[in-house]
CSV table of C-alpha atoms and ligand atoms in Angstrom, one decimal:
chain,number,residue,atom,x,y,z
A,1,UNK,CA,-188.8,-21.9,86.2
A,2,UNK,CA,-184.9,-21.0,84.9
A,3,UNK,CA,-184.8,-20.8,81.4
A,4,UNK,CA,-182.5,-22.6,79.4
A,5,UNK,CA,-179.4,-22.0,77.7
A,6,UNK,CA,-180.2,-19.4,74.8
A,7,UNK,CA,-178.9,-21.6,71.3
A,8,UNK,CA,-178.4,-20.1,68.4
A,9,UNK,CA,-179.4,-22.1,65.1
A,10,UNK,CA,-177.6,-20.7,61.9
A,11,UNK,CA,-178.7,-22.8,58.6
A,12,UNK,CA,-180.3,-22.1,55.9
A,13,UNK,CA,-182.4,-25.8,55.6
A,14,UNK,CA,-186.3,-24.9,56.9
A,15,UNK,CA,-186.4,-28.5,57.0
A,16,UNK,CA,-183.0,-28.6,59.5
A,17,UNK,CA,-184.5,-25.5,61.1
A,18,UNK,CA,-187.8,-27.4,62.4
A,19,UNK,CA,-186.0,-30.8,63.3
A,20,UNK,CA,-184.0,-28.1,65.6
A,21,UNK,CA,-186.2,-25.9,66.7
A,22,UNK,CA,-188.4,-28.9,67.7
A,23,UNK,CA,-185.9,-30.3,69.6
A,24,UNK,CA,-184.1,-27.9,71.2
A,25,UNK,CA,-187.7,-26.1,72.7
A,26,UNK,CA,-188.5,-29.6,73.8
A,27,UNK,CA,-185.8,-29.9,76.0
A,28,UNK,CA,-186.1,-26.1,77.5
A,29,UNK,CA,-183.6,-24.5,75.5
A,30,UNK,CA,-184.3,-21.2,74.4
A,31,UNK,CA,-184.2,-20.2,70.8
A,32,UNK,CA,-182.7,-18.0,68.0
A,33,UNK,CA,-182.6,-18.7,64.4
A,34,UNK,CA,-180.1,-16.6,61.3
A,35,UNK,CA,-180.9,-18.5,57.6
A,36,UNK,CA,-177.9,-16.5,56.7
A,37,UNK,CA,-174.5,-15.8,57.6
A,38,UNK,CA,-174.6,-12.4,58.0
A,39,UNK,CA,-177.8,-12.9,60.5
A,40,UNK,CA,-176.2,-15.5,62.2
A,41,UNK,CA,-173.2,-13.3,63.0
A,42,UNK,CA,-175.3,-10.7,64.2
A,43,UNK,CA,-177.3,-12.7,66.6
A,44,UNK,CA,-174.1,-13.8,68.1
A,45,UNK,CA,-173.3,-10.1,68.4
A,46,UNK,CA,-176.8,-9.1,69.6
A,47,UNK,CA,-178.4,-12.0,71.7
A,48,UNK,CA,-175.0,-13.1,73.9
A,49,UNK,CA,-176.0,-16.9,72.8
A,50,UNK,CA,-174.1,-19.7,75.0
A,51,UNK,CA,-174.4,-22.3,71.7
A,52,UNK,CA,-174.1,-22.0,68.5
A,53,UNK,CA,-175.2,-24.7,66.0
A,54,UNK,CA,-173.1,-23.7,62.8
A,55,UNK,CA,-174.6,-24.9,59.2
A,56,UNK,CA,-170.6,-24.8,57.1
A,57,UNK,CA,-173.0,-24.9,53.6
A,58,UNK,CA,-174.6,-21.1,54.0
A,59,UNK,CA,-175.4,-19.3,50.8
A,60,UNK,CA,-173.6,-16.1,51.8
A,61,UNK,CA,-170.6,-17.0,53.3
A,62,UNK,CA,-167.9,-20.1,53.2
A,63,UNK,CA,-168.6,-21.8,56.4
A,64,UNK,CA,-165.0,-21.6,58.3
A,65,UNK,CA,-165.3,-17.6,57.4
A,66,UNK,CA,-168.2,-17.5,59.3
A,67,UNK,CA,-166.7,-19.8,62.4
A,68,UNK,CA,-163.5,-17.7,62.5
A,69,UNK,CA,-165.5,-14.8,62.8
A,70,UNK,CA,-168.1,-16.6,65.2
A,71,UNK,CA,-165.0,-17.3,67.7
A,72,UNK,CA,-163.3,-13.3,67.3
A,73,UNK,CA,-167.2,-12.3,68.3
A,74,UNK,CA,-168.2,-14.4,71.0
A,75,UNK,CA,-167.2,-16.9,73.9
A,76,UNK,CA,-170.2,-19.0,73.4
A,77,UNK,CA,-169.6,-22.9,71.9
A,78,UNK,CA,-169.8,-23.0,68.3
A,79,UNK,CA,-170.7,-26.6,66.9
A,80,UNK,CA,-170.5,-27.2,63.4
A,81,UNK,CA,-173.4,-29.3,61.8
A,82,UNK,CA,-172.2,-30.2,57.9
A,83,UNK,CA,-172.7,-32.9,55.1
A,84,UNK,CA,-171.0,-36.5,55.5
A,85,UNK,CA,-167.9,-36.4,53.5
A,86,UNK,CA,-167.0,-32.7,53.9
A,87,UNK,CA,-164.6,-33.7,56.5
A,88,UNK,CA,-162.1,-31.2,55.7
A,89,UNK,CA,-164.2,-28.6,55.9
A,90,UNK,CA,-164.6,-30.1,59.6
A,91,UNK,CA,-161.6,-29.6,60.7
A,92,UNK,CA,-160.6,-26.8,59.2
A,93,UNK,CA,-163.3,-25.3,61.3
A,94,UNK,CA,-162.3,-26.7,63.8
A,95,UNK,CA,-159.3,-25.5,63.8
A,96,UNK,CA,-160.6,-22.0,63.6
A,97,UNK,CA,-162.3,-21.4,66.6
A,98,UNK,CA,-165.4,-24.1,66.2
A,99,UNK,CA,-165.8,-26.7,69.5
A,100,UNK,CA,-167.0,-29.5,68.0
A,101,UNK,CA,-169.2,-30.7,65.1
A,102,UNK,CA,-172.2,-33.0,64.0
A,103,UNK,CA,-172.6,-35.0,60.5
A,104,UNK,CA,-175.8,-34.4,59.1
A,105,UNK,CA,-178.0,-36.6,59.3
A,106,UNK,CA,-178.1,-36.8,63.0
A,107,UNK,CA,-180.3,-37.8,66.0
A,108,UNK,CA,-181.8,-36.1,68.7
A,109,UNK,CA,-179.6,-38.2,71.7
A,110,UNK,CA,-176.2,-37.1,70.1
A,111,UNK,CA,-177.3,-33.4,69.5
A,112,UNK,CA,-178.4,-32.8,73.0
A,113,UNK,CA,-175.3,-34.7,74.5
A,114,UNK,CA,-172.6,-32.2,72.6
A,115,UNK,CA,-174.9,-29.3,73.8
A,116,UNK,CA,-174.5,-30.4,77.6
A,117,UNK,CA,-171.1,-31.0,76.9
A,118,UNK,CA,-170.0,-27.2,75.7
A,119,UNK,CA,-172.1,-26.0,78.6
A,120,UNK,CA,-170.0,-28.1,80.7
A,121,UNK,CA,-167.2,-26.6,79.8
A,122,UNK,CA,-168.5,-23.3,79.2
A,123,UNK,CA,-169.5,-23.4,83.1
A,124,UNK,CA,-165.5,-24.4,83.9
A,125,UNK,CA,-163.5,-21.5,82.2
A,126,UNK,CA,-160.3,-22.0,81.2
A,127,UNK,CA,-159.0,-19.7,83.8
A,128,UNK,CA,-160.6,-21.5,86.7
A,129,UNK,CA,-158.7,-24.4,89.0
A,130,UNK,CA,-157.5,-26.9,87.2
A,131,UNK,CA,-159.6,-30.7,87.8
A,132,UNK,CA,-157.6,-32.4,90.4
A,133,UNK,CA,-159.1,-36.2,89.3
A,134,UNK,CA,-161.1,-36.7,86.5
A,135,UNK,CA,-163.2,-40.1,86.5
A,136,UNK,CA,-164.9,-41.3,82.9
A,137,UNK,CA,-166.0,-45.3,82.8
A,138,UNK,CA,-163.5,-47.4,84.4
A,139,UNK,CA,-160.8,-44.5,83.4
A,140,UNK,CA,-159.2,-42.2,86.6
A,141,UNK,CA,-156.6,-39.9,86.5
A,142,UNK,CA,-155.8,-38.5,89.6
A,143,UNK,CA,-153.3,-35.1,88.5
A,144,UNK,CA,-151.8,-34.5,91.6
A,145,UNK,CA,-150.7,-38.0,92.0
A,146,UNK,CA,-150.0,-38.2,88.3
A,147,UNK,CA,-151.6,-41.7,89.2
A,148,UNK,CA,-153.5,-43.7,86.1
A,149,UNK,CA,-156.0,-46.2,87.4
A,150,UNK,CA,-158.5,-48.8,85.0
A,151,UNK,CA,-161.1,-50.3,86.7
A,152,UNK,CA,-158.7,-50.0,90.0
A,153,UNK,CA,-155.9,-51.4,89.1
A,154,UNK,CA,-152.7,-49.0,88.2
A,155,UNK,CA,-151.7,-48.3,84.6
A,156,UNK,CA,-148.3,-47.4,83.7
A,157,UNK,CA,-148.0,-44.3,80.6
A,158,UNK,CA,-145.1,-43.2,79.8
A,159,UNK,CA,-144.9,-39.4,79.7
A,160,UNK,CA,-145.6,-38.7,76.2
A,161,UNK,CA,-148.7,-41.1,76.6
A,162,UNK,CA,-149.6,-39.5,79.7
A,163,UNK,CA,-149.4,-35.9,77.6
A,164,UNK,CA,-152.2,-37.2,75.2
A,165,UNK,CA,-154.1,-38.8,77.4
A,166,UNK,CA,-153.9,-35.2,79.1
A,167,UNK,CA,-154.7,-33.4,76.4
A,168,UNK,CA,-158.0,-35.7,75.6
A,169,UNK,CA,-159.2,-35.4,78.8
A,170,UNK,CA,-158.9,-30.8,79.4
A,171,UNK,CA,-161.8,-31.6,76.3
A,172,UNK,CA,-163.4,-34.8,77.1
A,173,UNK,CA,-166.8,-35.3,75.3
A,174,UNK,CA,-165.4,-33.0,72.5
A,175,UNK,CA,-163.1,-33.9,69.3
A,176,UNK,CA,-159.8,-32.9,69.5
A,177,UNK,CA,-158.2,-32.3,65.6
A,178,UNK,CA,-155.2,-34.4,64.6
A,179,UNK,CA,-153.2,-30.9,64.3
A,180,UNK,CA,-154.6,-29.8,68.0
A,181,UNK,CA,-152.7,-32.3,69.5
A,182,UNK,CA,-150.0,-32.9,67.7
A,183,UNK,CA,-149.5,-29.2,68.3
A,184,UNK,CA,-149.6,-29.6,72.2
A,185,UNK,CA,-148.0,-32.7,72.7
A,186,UNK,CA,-145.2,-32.8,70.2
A,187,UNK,CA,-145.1,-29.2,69.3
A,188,UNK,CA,-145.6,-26.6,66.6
A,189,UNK,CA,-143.4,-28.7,64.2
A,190,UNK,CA,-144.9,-31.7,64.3
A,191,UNK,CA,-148.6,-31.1,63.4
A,192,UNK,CA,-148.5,-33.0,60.1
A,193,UNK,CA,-147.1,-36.2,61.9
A,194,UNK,CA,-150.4,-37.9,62.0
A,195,UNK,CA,-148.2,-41.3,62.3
A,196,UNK,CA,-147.2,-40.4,65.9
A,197,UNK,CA,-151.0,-39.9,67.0
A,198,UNK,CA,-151.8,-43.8,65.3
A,199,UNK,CA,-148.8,-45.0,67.7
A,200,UNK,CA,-149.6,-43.2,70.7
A,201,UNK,CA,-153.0,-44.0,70.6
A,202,UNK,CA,-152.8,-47.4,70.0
A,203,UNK,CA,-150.4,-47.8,72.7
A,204,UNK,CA,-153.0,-45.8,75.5
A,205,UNK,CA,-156.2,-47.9,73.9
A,206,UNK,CA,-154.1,-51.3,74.9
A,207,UNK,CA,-153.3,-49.8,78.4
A,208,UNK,CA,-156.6,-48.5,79.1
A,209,UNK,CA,-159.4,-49.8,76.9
A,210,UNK,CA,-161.1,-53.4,77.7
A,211,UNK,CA,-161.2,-54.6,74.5
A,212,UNK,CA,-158.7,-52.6,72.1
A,213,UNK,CA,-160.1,-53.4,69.2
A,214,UNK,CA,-163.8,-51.7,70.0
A,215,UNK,CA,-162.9,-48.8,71.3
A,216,UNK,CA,-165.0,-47.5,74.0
A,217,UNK,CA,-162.7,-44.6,76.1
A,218,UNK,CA,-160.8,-43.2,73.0
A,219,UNK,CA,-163.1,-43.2,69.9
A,220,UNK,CA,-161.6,-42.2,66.5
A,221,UNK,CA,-163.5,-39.7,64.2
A,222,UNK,CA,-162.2,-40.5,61.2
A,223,UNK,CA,-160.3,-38.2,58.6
A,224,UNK,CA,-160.8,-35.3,61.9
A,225,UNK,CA,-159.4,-36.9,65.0
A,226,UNK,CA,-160.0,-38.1,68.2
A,227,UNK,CA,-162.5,-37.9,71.2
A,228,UNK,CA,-162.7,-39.3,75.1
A,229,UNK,CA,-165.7,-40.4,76.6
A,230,UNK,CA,-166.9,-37.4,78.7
A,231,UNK,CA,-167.7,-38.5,82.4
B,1,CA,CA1,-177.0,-25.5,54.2
């Protein structure tokens, strides 16, 4: 038998650690454990992990330290695990080199589903071709026919909708900050204009989402931003 991804667990929280450890053995992954910061960034030296399950509340280290100098040491996905409420802590570390994150407390479903997701991606390098069509629910793009279909039938974006919608899908299954794309849909100047994203998204969720109002395609994560149903 192959054995799993190798995931390092960084958090302090014996109680987090077991929850984890149980877990993540359970479903073949392999396992390293740092209670500290300064472990943790040595395992990532050391071990070559392909995850990394980041606790922001350490006791040596400010938590978006540590991811910034998690993403400078290693290509493997960091995902941050913090406190409800500590939102911009979130993105801050998100927009420092982390992939994705998980409020505490969370299940075993949702922690293995953003796992599969950063191998996903970590298996389709950002070097690589680029997805011709990508298909997720009743959602297809196809790129080289810059052609929008729900459920079959065409859906007319405009381009700036298109350039979101875009944008969402190169990380589908991850979050995607307010600032990240402003940034790459609008531009470096723009990436406090949070009032463009509400418009623009509202606008895509009537064109493509059954019902609008619930969300299913493009879910918001409130106060960090936004996140498309991976396929
Ligand atoms: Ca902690």
């Amino acid at each position: 038998m192959v054995p799993g991804a190798l995931v390092l667990v960084i958090e302090d929280e014996p109680q987090m650690r077991r929850f984890l450890r149980a877990m993540l053995r359970g479903n073949g992954y392999q396992l390293a454990e740092a209670e500290t910061a300064r472990e943790g960034l040595a395992q990532a030296a050391g071990r070559n992990p392909e995850v990394i399950l980041l606790d922001l509340g350490l006791p040596d280290a400010d938590g978006v330290d540590v991811a910034r100098k998690l993403r400078r040491l290693t290509r493997a996905a960091i995902i941050v695990i913090s406190a409800r409420g500590k939102e911009q802590d979130k993105v801050a570390a998100l927009d420092n080199g982390a992939d994705d994150y998980l409020t505490k407390p969370f299940g075993a479903p949702e922690l293995l589903a953003r796992i599969r997701v950063a191998l996903r991606r970590a298996a389709t390098p950002d070097d690589g071709p680029p997805i011709e069509v990508f298909t997720s629910g009743e959602l297809r793009v196809d790129f080289v026919r810059r052609e929008v279909l729900r459920g079959g039938e065409a859906v007319h974006l405009t381009p700036t909708e298109y350039k979101l919608l875009t944008a969402l899908i190169r990380n589908s299954g991850r979050v995607v900050t307010h600032r990240r794309l402003l940034h790459e849909v609008w531009g470096v100047n723009s990436e406090h204009q949070t009032h463009y994203l509400r418009v623009y998204m509202a606008q895509l969720r009537h064109k493509l989402e059954a019902d609008p109002t619930r969300p299913r395609l493009l879910t918001t994560e409130a106060g960090v931003g936004y996140r498309l149903l991976a396929p």
